mmCIF file of C-alpha atoms in Angstrom:
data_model
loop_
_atom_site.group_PDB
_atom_site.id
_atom_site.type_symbol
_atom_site.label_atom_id
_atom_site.label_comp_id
_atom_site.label_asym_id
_atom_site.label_seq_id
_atom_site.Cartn_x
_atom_site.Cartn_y
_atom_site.Cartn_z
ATOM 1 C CA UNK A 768 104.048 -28.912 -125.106
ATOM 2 C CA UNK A 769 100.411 -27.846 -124.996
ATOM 3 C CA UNK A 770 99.514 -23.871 -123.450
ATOM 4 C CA UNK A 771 97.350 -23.677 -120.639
ATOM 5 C CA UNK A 772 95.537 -20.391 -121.307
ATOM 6 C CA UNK A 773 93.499 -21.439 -117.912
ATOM 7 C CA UNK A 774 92.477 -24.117 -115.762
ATOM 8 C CA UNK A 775 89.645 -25.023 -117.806
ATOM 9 C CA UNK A 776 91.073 -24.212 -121.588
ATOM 10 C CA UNK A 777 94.003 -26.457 -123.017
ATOM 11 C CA UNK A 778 95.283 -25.275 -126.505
ATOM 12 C CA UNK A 779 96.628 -28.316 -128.067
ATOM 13 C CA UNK A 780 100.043 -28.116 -129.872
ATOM 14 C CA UNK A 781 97.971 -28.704 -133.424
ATOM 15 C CA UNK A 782 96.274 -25.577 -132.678
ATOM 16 C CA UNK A 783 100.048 -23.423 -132.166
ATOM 17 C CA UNK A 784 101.284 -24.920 -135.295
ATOM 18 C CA UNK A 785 98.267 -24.030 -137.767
ATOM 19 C CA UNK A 786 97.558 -20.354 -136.162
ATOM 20 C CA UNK A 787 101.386 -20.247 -136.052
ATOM 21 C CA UNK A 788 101.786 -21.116 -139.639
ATOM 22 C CA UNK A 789 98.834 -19.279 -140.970
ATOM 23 C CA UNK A 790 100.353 -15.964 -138.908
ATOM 24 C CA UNK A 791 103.915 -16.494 -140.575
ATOM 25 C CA UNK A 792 102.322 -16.947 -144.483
ATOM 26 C CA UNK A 793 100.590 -13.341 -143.310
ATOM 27 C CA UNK A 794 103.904 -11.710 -142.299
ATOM 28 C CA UNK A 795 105.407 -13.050 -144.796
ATOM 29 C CA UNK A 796 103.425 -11.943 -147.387
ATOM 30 C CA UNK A 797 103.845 -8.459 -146.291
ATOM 31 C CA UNK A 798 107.629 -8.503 -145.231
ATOM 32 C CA UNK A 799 108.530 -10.547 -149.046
ATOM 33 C CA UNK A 800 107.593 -7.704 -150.726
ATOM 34 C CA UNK A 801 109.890 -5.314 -149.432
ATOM 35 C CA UNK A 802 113.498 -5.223 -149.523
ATOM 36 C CA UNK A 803 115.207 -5.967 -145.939
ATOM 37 C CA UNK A 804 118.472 -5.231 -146.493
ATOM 38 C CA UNK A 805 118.716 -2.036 -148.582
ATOM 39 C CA UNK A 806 117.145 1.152 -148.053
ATOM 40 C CA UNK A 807 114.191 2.313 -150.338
ATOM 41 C CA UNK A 808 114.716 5.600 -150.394
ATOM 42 C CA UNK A 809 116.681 5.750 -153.512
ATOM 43 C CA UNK A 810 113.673 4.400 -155.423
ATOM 44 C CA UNK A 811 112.256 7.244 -154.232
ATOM 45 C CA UNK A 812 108.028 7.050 -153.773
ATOM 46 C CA UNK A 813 107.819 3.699 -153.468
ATOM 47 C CA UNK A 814 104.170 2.260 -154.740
ATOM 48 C CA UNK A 815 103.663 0.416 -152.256
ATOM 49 C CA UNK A 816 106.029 -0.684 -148.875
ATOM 50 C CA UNK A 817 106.042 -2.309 -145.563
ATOM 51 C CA UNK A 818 106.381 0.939 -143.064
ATOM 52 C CA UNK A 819 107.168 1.687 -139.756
ATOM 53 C CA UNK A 820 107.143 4.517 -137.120
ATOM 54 C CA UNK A 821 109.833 5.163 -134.188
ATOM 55 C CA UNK A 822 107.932 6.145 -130.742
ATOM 56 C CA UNK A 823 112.147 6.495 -129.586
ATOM 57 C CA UNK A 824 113.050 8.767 -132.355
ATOM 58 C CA UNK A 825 109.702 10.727 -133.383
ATOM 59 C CA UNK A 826 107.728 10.746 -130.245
ATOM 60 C CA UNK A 827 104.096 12.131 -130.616
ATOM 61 C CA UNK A 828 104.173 16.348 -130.373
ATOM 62 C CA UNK A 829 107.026 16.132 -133.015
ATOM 63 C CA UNK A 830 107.293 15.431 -136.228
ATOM 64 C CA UNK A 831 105.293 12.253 -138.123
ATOM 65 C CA UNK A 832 107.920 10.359 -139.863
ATOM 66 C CA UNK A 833 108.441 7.178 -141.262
ATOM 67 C CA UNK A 834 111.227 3.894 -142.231
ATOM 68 C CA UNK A 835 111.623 1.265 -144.379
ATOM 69 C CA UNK A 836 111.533 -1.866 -143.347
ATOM 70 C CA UNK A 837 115.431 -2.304 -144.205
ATOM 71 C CA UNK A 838 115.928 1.087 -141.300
ATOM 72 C CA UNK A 839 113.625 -0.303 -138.919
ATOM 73 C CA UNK A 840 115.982 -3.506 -138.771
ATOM 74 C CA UNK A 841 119.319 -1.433 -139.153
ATOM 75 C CA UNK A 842 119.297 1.674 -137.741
ATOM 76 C CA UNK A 843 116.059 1.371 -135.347
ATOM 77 C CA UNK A 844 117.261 -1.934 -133.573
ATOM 78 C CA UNK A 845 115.817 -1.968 -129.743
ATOM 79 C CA UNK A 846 113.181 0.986 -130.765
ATOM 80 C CA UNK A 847 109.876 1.389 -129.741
ATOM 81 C CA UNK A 848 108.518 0.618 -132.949
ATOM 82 C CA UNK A 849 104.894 1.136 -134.855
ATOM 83 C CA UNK A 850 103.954 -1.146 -137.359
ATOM 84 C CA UNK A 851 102.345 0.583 -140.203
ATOM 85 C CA UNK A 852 101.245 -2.305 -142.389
ATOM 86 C CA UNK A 853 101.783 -0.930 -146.081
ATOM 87 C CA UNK A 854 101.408 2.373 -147.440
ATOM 88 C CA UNK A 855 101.484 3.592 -150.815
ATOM 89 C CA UNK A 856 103.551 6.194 -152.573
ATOM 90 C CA UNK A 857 106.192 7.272 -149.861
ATOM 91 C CA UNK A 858 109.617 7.393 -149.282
ATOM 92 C CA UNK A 859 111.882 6.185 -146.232
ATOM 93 C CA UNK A 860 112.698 9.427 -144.024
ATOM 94 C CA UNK A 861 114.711 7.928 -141.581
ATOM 95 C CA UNK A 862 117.643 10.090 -140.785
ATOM 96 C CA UNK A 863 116.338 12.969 -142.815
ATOM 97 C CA UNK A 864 115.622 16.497 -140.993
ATOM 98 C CA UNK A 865 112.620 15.095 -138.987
ATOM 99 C CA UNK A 866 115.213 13.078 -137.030
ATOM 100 C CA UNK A 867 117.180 15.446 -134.164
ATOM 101 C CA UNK A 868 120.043 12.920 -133.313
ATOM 102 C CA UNK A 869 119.843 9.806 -135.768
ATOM 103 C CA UNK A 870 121.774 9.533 -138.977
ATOM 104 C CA UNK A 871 120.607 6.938 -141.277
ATOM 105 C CA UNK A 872 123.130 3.920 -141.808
ATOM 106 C CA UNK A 873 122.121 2.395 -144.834
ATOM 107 C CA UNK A 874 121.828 5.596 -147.051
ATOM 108 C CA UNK A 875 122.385 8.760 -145.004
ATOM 109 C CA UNK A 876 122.180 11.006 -147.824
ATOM 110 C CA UNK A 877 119.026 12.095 -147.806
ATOM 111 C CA UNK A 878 116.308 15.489 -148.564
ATOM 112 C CA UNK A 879 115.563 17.281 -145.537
ATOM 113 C CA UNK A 880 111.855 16.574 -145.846
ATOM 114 C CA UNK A 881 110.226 14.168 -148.370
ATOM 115 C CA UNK A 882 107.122 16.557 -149.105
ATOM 116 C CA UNK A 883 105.154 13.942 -151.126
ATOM 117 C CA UNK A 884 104.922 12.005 -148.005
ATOM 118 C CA UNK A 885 101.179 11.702 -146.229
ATOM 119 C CA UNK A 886 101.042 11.176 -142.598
ATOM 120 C CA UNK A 887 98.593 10.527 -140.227
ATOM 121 C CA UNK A 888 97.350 9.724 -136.559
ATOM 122 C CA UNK A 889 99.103 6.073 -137.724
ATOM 123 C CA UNK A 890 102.845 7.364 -137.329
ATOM 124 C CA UNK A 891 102.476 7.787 -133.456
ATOM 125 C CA UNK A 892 100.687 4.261 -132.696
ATOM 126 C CA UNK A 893 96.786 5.577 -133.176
ATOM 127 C CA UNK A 894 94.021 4.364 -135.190
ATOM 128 C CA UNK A 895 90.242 4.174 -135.978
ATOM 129 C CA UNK A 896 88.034 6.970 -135.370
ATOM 130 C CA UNK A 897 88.143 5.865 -131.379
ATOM 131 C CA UNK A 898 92.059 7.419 -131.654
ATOM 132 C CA UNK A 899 93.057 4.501 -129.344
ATOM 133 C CA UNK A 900 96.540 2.443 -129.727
ATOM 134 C CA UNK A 901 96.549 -1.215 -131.197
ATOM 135 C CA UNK A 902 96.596 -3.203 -129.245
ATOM 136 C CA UNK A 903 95.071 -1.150 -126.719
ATOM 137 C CA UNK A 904 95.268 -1.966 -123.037
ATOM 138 C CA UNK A 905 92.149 -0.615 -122.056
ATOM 139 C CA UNK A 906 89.658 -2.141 -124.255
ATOM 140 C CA UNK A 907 88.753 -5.654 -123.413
ATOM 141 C CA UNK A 908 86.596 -6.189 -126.685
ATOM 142 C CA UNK A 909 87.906 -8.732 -128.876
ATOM 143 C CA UNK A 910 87.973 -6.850 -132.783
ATOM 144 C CA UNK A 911 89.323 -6.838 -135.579
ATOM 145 C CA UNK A 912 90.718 -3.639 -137.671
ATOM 146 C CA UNK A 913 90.279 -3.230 -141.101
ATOM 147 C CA UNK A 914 92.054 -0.916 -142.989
ATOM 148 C CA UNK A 915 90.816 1.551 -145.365
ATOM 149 C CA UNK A 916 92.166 1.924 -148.902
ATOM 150 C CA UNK A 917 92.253 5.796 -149.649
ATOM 151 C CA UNK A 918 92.478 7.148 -146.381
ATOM 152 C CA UNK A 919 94.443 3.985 -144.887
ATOM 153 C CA UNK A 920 93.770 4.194 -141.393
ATOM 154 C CA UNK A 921 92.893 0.731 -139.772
ATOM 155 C CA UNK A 922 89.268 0.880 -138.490
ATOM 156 C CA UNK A 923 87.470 -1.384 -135.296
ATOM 157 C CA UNK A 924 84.583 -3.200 -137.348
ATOM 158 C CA UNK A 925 82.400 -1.951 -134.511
ATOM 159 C CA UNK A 926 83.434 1.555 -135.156
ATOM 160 C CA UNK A 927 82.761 1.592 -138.867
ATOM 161 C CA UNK A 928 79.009 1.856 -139.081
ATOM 162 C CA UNK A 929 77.872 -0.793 -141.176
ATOM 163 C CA UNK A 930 77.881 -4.764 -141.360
ATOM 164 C CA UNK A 931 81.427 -6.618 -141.752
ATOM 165 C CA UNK A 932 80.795 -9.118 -144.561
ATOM 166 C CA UNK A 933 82.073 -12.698 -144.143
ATOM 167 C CA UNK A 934 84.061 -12.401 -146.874
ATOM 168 C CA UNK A 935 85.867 -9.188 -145.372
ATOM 169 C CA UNK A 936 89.335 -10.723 -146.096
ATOM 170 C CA UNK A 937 88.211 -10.922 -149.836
ATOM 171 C CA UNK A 938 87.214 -7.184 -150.447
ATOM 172 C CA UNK A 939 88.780 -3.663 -150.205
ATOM 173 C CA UNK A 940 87.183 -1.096 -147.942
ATOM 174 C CA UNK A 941 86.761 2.683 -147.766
ATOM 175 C CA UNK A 942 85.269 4.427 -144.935
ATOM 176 C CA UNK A 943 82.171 6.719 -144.402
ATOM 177 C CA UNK A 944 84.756 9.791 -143.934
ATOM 178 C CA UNK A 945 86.371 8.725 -147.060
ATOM 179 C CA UNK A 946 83.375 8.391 -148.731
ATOM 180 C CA UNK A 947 81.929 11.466 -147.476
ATOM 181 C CA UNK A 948 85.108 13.383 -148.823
ATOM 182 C CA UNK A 949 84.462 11.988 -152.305
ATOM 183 C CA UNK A 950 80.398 11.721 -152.956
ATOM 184 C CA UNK A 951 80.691 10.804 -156.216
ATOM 185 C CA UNK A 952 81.657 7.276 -154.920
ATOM 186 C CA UNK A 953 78.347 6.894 -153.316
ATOM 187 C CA UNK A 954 76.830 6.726 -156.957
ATOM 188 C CA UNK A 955 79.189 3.789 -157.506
ATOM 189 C CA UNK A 956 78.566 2.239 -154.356
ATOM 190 C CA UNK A 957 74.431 1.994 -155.379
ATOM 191 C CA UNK A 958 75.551 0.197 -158.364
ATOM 192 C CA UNK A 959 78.369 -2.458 -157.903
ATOM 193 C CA UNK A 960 77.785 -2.900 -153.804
ATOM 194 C CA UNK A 961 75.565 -5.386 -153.037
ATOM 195 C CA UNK A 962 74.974 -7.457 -155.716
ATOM 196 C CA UNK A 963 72.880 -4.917 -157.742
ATOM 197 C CA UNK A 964 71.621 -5.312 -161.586
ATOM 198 C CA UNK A 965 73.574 -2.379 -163.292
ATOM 199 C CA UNK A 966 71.695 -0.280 -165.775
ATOM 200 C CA UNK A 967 71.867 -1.087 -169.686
ATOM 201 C CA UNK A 968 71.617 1.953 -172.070
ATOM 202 C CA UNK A 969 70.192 1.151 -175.643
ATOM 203 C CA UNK A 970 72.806 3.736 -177.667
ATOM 204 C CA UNK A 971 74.492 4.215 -180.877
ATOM 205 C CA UNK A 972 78.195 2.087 -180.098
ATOM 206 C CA UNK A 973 79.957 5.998 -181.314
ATOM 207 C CA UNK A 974 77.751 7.322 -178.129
ATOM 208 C CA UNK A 975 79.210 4.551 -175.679
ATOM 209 C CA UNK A 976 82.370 4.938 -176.224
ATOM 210 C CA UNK A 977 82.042 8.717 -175.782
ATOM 211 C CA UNK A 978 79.827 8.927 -172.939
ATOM 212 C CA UNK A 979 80.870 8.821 -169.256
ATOM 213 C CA UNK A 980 80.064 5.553 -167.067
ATOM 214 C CA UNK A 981 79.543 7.682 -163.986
ATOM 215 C CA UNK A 982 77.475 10.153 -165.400
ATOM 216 C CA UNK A 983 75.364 6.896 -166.650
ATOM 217 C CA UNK A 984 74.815 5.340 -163.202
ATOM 218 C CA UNK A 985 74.413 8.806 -161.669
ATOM 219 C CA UNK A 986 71.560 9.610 -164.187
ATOM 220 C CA UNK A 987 69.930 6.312 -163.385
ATOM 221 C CA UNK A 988 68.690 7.620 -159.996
ATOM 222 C CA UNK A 989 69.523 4.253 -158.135
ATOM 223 C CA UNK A 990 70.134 5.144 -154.727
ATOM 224 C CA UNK A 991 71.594 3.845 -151.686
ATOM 225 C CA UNK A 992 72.238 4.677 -147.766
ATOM 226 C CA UNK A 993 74.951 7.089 -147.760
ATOM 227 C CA UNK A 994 76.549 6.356 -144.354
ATOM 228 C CA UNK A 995 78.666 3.708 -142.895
ATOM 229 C CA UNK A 996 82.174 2.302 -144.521
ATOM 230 C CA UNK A 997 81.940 0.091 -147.942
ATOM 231 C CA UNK A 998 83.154 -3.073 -148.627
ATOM 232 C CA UNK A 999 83.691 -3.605 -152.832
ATOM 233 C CA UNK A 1000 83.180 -6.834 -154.814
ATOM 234 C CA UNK A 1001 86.944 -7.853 -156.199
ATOM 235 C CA UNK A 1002 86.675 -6.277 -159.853
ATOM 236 C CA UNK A 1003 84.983 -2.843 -158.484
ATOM 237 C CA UNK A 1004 88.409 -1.451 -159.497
ATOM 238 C CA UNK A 1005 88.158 -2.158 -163.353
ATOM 239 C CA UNK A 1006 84.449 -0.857 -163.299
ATOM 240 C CA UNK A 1007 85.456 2.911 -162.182
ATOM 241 C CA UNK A 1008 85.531 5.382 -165.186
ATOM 242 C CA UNK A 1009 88.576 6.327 -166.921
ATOM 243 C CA UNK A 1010 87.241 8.269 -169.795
ATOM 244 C CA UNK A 1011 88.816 11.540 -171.137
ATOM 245 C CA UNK A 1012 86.085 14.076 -169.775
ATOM 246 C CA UNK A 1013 86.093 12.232 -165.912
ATOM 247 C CA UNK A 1014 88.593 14.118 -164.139
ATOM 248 C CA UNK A 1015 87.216 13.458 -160.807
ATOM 249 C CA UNK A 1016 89.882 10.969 -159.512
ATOM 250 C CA UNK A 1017 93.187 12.421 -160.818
ATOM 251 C CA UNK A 1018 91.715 15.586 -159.453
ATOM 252 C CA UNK A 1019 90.994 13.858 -155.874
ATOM 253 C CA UNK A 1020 94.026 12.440 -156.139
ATOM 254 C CA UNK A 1021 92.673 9.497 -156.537
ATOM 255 C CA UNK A 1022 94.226 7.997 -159.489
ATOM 256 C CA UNK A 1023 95.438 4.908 -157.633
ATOM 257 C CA UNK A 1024 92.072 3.227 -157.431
ATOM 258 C CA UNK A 1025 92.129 2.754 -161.066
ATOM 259 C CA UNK A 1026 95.582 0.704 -160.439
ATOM 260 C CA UNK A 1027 94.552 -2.748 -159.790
ATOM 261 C CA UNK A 1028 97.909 -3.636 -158.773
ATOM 262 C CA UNK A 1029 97.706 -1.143 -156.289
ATOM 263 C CA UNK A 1030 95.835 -3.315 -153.983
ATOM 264 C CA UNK A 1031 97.285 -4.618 -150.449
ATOM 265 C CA UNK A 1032 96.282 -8.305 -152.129
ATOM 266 C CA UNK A 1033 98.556 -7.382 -155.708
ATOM 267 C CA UNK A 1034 101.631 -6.473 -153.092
ATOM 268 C CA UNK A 1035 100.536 -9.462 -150.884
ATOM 269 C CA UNK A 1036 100.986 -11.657 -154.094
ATOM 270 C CA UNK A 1037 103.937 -10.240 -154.909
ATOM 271 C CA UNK A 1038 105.787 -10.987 -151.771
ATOM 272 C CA UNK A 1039 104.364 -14.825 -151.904
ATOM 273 C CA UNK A 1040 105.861 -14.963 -155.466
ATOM 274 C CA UNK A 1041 109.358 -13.555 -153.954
ATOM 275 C CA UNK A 1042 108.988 -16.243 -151.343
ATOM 276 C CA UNK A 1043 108.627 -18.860 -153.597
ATOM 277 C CA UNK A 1044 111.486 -18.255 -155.293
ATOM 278 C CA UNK A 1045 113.975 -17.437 -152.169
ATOM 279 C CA UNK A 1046 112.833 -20.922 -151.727
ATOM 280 C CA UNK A 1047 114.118 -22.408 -155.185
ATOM 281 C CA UNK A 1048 117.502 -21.083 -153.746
ATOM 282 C CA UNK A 1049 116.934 -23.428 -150.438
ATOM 283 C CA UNK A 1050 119.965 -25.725 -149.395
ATOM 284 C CA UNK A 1051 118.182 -28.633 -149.102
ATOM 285 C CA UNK A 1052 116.514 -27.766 -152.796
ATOM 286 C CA UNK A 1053 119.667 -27.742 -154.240
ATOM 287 C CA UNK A 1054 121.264 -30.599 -152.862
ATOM 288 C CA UNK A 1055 117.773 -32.317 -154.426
ATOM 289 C CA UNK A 1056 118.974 -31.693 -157.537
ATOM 290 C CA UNK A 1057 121.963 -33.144 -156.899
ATOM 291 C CA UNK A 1058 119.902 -36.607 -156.735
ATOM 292 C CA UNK A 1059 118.827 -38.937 -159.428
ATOM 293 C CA UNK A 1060 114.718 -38.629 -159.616
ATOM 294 C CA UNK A 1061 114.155 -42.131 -157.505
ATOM 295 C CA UNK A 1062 116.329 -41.160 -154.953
ATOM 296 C CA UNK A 1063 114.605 -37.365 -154.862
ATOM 297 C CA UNK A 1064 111.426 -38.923 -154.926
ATOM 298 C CA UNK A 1065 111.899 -41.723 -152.251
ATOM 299 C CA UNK A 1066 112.768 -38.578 -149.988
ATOM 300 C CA UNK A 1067 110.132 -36.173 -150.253
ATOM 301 C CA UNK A 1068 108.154 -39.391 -150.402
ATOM 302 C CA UNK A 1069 109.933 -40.114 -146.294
ATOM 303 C CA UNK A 1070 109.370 -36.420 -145.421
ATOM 304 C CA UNK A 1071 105.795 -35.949 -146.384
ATOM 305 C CA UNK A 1072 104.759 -39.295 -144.721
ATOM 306 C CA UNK A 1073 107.003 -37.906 -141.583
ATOM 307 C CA UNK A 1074 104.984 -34.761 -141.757
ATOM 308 C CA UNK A 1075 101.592 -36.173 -141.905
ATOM 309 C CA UNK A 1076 102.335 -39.011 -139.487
ATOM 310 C CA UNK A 1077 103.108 -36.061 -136.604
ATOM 311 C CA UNK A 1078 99.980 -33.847 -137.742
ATOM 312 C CA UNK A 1079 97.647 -37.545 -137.098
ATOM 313 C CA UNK A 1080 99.943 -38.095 -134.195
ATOM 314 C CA UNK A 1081 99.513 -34.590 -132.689
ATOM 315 C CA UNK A 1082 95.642 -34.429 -133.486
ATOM 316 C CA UNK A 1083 95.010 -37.710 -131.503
ATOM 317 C CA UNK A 1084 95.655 -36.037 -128.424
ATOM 318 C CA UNK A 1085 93.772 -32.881 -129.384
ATOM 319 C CA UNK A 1086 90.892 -35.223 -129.994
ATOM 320 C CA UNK A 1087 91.425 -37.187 -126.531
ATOM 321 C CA UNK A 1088 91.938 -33.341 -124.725
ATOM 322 C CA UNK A 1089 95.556 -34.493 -123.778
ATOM 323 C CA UNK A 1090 98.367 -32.542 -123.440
ATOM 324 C CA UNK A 1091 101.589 -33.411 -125.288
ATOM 325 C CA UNK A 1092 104.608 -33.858 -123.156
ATOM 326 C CA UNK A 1093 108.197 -33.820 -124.139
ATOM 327 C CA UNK A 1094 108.643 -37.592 -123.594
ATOM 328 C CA UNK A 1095 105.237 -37.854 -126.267
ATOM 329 C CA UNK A 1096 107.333 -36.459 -128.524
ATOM 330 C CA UNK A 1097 110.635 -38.134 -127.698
ATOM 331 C CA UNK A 1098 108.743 -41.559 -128.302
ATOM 332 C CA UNK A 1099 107.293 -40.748 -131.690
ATOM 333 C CA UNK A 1100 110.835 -39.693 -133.475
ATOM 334 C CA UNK A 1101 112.279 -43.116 -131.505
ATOM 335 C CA UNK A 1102 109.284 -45.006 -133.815
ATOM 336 C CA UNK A 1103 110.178 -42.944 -136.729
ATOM 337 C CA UNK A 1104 113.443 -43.892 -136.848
ATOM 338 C CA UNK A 1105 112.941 -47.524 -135.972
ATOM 339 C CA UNK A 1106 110.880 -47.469 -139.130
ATOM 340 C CA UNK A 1107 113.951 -45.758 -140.913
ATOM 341 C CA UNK A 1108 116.302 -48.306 -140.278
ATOM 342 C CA UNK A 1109 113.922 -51.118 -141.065
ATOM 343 C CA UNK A 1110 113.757 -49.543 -144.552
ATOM 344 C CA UNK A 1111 116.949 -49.008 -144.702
ATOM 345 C CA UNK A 1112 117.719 -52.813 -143.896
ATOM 346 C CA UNK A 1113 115.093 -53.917 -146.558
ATOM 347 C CA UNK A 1114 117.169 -52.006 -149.105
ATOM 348 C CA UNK A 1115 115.843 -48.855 -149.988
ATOM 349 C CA UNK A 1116 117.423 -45.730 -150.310
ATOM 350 C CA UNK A 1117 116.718 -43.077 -147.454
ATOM 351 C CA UNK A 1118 117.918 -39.770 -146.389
ATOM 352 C CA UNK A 1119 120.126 -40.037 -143.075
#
């Protein structure tokens, strides 16, 4: 059960599992936090939501519009679908007046136009500055895309002018357009990027709380490049000014970034909570509880030593650069339950 990928590289069935399992937690994460069954547009702007584009029903020359992940399973089944990711603050158009023949069937009721929306290149399958698809047939360069959090186009790391930290999966990024649109970020960016000492101001504690933190750092002087995309340390959020007299982000529009639960990783969170508890509801939970605690324990006791018994099986051969074959396989669940009815015999008490 291994995959030849060519004559010389064997990817052993270990290998499937964990990139298989790592991919699903990702999904999973983003699909959790979004409902799949009902429409959204009834909450209206939704703060944040899994989206997708229809190349079948919105081809590029029309009109941008985007579903809900509910629509894209209902009403766009056998589409030629774009998945957006998550945006924030927008509302499921599918059906509306952007659509020439396709009524919505999970809440066709709907306003011509939602005119809060924001669009971009995103809704008919482009991205980065390159304006190529993803993935993109003609580029044989292996990349990642990162996405940007204002503007939230996904960016090629190679296309976004500055160094990718290791820890990219750790940190939010905005890109040099974005940060070109909005210079005052720039100031912020020579003070909390990098690991820079901020300032400290000797002042009266009336004159603090007064003052403005931006106009602070700006009056410092501290400098830094002001090209190529930033990535932000985790609490850069908390450190942006909210005071009375700064009306530069609510004027931008930009009011979001002082959200902390705005962030892809608060949604992210969110749907791995939801998952947990869809769990709780599982079958074989249940029936659990339907156990005294030996006889609970004695089986997730069985099914953990099943589970790491394969992973040691399976890795064996990855070590000895064997492939698995079906009758591998067939042979360890004969030993397994040979072992089973051994315990059984001895007396214990064992799931059948």
């Amino acid at each position: 059960h291994s995959i030849n990928m060519s004559e010389e590289q064997t990817v052993s069935l270990v290998d499937v599992l964990e990139e298989d399992e790592e991919l699903e937690e990702e999904a999973s994460a983003v699909l959790a936090g979004s409902d799949a069954d009902h429409c959204s547009y009834p909450q209206g702007y939704v703060k944040r939501q899994a989206l997708y584009a229809c190349n079948t029903c919105t081809p590029k020359g029309g009109e941008p519009a985007g579903m809900c992940l509910a629509c894209s399973y209902t009403c766009h089944e056998g589409h030629e679908l774009f998945e957006l990711y998550t945006k924030r603050n927008f509302r499921c158009d599918c059906g509306n007046g952007k659509f020439t023949e396709l009524q919505c069937k999970l809440h066709p009721v709907k306003d011509e136009v939602n005119s809060m929306n924001k669009y971009s290149q995103n809704f008919f399958g482009l991205y980065c500055t390159c304006n190529r698809p993803y993935p993109d047939p003609d580029d044989q360069v292996e990349d990642e895309m990162i996405q940007c959090v204002m503007c939230e186009d996904w960016l090629h790391s190679r296309h976004l002018g500055c160094v990718v930290p290791d820890s990219v999966e750790l940190q939010e990024m905005i890109c040099e357009s974005c940060m070109n649109k909005n210079p005052f970020l720039w100031t912020y960016a020579a003070h909390l990027v990098d690991d820079v000492t901020e300032p400290t101001f000797k002042r009266r504690r009336e004159e603090a709380e007064s003052s403005c933190r931006l106009e602070e750092l700006h009056s410092s002087g501290q400098k830094r490049v002001q090209s190529g995309a930033v990535f932000w340390p985790s609490t850069w959020r908390s450190k942006l000014c909210s005071c009375n007299s700064c009306q530069r982000l609510s004027q931008a529009g930009l009011s979001f970034l002082l959200d902390e639960s705005d962030t892809v990783f608060a949604y992210e969170k969110k749907g791995k909570n939801n998952e947990q508890k869809e769990k709780g509801n599982d079958p074989l939970m249940s029936a659990l509880d339907n156990l005294n605690r030996v006889q609970q324990l004695e089986i997730i006791h069985g099914y953990n030593d099943m589970k790491t018994e394969l992973k040691d099986f399976l890795q064996r051969f990855a070590a000895e650069g064997k492939v698995v074959t079906s009758e591998d396989i067939r042979q360890f669940f004969e030993q397994q339950q040979t072992r089973k009815r051994r315990r059984v015999d001895a007396g214990g008490f064992y799931c059948t």
